[in-house]
CSV table of C-alpha atoms and ligand atoms in Angstrom, one decimal:
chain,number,residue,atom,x,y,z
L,1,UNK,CA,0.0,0.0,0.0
L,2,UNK,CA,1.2,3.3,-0.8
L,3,UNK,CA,-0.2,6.2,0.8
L,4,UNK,CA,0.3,10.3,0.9
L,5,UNK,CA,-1.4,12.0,4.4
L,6,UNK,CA,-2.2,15.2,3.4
L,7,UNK,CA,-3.5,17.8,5.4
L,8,UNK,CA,-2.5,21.3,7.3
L,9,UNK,CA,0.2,22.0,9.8
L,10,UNK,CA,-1.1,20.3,13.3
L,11,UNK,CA,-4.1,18.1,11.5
L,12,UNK,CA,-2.8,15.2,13.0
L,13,UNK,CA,-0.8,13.5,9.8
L,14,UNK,CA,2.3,12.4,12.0
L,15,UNK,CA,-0.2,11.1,14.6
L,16,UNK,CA,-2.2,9.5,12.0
L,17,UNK,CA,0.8,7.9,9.5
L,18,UNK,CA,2.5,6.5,12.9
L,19,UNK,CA,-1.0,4.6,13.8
L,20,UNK,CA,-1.3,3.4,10.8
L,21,UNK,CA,2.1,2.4,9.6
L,22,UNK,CA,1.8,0.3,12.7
L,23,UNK,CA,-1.7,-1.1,11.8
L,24,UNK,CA,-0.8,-2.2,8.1
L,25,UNK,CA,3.1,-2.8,8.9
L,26,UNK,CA,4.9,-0.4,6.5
L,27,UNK,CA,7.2,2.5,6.8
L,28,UNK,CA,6.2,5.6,8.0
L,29,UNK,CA,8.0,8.5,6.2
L,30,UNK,CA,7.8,12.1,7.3
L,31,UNK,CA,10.1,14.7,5.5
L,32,UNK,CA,9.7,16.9,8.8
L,33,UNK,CA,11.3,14.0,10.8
L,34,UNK,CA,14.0,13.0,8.6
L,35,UNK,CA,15.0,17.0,8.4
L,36,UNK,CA,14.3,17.5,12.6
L,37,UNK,CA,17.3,14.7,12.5
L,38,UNK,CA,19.5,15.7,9.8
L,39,UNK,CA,19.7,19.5,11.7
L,40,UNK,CA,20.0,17.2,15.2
L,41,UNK,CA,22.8,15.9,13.8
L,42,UNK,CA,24.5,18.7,12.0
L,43,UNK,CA,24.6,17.3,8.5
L,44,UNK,CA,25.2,18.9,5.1
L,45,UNK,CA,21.4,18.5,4.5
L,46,UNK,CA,21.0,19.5,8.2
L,47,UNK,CA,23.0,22.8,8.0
L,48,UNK,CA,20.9,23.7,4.8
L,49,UNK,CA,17.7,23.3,6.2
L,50,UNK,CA,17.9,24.9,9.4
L,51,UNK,CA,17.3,28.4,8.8
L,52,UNK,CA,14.4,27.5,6.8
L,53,UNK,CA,12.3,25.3,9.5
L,54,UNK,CA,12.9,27.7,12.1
L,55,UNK,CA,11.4,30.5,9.9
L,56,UNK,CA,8.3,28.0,9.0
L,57,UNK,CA,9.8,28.0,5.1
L,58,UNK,CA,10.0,24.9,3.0
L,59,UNK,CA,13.2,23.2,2.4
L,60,UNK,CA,14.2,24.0,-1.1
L,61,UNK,CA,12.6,20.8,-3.9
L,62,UNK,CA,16.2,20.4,-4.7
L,63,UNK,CA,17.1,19.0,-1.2
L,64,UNK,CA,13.9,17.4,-0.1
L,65,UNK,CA,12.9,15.5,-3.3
L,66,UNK,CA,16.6,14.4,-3.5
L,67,UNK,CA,16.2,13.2,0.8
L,68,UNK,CA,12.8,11.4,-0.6
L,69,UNK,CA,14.6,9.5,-3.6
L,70,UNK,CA,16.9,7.8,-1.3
L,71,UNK,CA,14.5,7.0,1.0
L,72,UNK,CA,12.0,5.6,-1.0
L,73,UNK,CA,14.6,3.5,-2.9
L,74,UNK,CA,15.9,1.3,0.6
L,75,UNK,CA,14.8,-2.0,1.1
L,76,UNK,CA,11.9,-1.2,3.8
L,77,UNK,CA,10.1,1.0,1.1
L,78,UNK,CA,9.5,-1.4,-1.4
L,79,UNK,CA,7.0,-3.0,0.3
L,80,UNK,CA,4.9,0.3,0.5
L,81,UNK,CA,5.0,3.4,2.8
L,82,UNK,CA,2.6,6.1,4.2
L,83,UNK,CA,4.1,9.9,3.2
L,84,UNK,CA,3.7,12.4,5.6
L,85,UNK,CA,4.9,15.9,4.7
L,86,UNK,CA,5.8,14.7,1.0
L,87,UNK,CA,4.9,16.2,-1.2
L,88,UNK,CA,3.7,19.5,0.2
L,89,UNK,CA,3.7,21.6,-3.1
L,90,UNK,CA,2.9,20.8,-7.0
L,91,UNK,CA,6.8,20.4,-7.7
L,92,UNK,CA,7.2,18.0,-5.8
L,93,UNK,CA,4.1,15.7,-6.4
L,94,UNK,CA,5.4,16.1,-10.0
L,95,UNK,CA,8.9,14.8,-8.9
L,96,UNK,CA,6.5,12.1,-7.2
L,97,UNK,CA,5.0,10.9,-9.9
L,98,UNK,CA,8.4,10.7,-12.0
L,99,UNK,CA,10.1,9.1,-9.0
L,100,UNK,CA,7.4,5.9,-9.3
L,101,UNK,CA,7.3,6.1,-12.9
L,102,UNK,CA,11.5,5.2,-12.5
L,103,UNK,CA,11.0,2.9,-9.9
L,104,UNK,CA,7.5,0.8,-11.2
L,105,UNK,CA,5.9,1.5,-8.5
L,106,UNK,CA,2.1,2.0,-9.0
L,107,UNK,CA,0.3,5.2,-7.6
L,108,UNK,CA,-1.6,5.4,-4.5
L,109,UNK,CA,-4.4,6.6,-2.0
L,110,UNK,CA,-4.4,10.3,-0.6
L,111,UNK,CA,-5.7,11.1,2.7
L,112,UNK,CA,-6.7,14.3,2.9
L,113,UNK,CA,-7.3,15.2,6.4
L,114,UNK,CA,-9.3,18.4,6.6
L,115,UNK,CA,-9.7,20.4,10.0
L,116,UNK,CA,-10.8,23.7,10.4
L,117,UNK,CA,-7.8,25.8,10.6
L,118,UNK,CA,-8.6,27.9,13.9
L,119,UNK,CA,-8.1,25.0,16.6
L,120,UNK,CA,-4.8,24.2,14.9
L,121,UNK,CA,-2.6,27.2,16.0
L,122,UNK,CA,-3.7,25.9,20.0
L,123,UNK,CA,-3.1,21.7,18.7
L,124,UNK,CA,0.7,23.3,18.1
L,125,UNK,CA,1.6,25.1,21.4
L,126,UNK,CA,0.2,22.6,23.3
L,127,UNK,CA,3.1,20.9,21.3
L,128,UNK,CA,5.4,22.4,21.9
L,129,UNK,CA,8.1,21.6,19.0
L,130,UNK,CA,11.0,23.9,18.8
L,131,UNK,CA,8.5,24.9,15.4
L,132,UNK,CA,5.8,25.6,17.5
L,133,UNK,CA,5.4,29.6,18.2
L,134,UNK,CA,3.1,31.5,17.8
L,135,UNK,CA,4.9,33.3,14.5
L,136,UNK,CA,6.7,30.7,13.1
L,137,UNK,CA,3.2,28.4,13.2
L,138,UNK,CA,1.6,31.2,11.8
L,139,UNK,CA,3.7,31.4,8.7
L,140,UNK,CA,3.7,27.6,8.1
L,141,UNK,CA,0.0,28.1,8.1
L,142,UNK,CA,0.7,30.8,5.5
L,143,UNK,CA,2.5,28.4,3.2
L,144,UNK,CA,0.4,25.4,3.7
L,145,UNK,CA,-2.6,27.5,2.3
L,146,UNK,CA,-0.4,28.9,-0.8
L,147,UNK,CA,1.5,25.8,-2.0
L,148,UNK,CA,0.2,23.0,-0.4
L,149,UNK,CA,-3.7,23.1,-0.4
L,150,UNK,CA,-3.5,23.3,-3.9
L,151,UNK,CA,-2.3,19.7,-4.1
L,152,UNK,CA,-6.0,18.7,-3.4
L,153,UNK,CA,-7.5,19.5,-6.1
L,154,UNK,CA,-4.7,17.8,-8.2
L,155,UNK,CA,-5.4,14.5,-6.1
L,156,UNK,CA,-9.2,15.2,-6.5
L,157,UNK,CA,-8.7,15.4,-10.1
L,158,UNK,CA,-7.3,12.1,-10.1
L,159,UNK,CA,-9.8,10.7,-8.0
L,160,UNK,CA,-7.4,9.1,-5.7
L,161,UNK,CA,-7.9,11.8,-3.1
L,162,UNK,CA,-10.0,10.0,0.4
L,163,UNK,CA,-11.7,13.3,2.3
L,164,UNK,CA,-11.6,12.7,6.4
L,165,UNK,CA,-12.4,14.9,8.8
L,166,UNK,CA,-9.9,15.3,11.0
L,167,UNK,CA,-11.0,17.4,13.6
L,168,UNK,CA,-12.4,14.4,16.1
L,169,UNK,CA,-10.6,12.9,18.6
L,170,UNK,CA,-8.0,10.8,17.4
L,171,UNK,CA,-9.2,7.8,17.5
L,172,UNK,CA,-11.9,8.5,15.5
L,173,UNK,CA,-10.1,9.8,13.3
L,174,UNK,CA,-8.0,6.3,12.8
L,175,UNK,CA,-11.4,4.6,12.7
L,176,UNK,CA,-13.0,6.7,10.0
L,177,UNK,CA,-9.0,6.4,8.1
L,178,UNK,CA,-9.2,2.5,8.6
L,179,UNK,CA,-12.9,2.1,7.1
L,180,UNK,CA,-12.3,4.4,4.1
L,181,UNK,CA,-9.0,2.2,3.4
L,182,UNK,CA,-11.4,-0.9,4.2
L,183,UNK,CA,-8.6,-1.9,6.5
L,184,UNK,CA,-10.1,-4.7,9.2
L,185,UNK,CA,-10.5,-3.7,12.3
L,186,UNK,CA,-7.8,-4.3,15.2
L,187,UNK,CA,-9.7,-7.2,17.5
K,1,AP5,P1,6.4,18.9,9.3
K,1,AP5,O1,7.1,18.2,10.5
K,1,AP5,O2,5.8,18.1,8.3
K,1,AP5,O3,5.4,19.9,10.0
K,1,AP5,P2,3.9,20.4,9.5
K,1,AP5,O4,3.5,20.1,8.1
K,1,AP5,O5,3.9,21.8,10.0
K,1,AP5,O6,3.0,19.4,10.3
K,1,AP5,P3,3.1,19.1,11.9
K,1,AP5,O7,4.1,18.0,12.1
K,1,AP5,O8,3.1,20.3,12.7
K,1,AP5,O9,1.6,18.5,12.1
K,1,AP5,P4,0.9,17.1,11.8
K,1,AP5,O10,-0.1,17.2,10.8
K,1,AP5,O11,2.0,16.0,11.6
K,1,AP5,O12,0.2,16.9,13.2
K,1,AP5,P5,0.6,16.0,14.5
K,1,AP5,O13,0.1,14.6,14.2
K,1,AP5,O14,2.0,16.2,14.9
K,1,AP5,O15,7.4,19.9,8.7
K,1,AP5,C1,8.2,20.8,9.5
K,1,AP5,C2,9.1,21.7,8.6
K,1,AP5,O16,9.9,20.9,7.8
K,1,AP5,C3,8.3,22.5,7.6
K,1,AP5,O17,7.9,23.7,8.1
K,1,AP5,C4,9.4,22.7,6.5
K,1,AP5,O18,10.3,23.7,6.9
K,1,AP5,C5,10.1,21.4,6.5
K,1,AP5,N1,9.5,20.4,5.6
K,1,AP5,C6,8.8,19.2,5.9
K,1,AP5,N2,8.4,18.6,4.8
K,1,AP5,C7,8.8,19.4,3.7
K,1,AP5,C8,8.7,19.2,2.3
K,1,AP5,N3,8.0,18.2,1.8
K,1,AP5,N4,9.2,20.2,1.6
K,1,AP5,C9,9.9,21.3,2.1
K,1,AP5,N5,10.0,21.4,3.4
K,1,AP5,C10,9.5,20.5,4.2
K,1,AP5,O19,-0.4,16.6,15.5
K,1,AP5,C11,-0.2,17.9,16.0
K,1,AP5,C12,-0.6,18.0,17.5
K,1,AP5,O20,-2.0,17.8,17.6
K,1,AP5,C13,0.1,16.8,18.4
K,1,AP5,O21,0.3,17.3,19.6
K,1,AP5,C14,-1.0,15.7,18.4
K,1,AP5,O22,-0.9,14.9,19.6
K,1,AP5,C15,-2.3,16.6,18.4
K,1,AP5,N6,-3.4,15.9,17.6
K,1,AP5,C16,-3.3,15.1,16.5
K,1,AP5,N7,-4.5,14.7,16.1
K,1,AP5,C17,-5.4,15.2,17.0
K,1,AP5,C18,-6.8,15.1,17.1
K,1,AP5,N8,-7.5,14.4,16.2
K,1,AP5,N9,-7.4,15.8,18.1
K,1,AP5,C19,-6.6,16.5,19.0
K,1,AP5,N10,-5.3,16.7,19.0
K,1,AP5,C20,-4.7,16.0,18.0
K,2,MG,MG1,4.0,16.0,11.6
């Protein structure tokens, strides 16, 4: 299974791709994760990115579809994955779709998870990343509505776009993700 989470800053897509990567048993792969540790560590990529997450700024494509092409070529990945963060603007679901094509890999399901964005600034400083403030959050916000949101409609278009509502409790949330997937349900 190969599946994108989709959604605004705070809707809940790492809490989401975590519960089910464990529920279907594939890879869980969040750009914002692999970035938090390249900068932890003080790599190349690391030392590039920086500047940019703490002003709530995407990475530059160059860097972040090149992060996504290794990962999705290792071992673990070919088996399917669930994308969090990736791709967050039309550039990269282009480079997306031109990774597969290379790779044979068949397209997948989106999961759009669509929350009101008011409750999401409060979801984020209860948080408490180092991303988290009031500004920064605010500008991610900012971006997410000019170059992301726009990636729904170019899922809708290819009718592999699942709408949830993701402003329940979590849990529900999983339940509503599991029945659209037609996953069964955990005994
Ligand atoms: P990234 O880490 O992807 O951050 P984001 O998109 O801003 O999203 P978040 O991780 O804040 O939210 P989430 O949707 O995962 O929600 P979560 O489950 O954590 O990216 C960080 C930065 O990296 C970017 O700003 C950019 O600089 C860079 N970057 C990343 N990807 C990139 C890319 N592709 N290209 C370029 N740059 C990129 O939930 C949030 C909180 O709410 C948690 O505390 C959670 O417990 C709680 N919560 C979750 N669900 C619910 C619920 N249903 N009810 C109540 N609380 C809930
Ligand atoms: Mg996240």
């Amino acid at each position: 299974m190969r599946l994108i989470i989709l959604g605004p800053p705070g809707s809940g897509k790492g809490t989401q791709a975590a519960k089910l990567a464990s529920q279907i048993n594939i890879p869980h792969i969040s750009t914002g994760e692999l970035l938090r540790i390249a900068v932890s560590q003080g790599t190349p990529l690391g030392k590039q990115a920086q500047t940019f997450m703490e002003s709530g700024d995407l990475v530059p494509d160059a860097l972040v579809i090149a992060l996504m092409r290794e990962r999705l070529g290792q071992r673990d990945a070919q088996r399917g994955w669930i994308l969090d963060g990736f791709p967050c603007n039309l550039m990269q679901a282009h480079a997306l779709d031109s990774l597969l094509q290379i790779m044979g890999q068949p397209y997948g399901t989106v999961i759009y998870l669509d929350v009101n964005i008011a409750p999401l600034t409060l979801r984020m400083l209860q948080r408490g990343r180092q991303d988290d403030q009031a500004d920064i959050i605010q500008q991610r916000l900012a971006v997410y509505q000019q170059q992301t949101a726009p990636l729904v409609e170019f899922y809708q278009r290819r009718r592999c776009l699942i709408h949830i509502d993701g402003s329940p409790a979590v849990e529900v949330v999983n339940g509503a993700v599991q029945a659209a997937l037609k996953l069964p349900v955990a005994a």
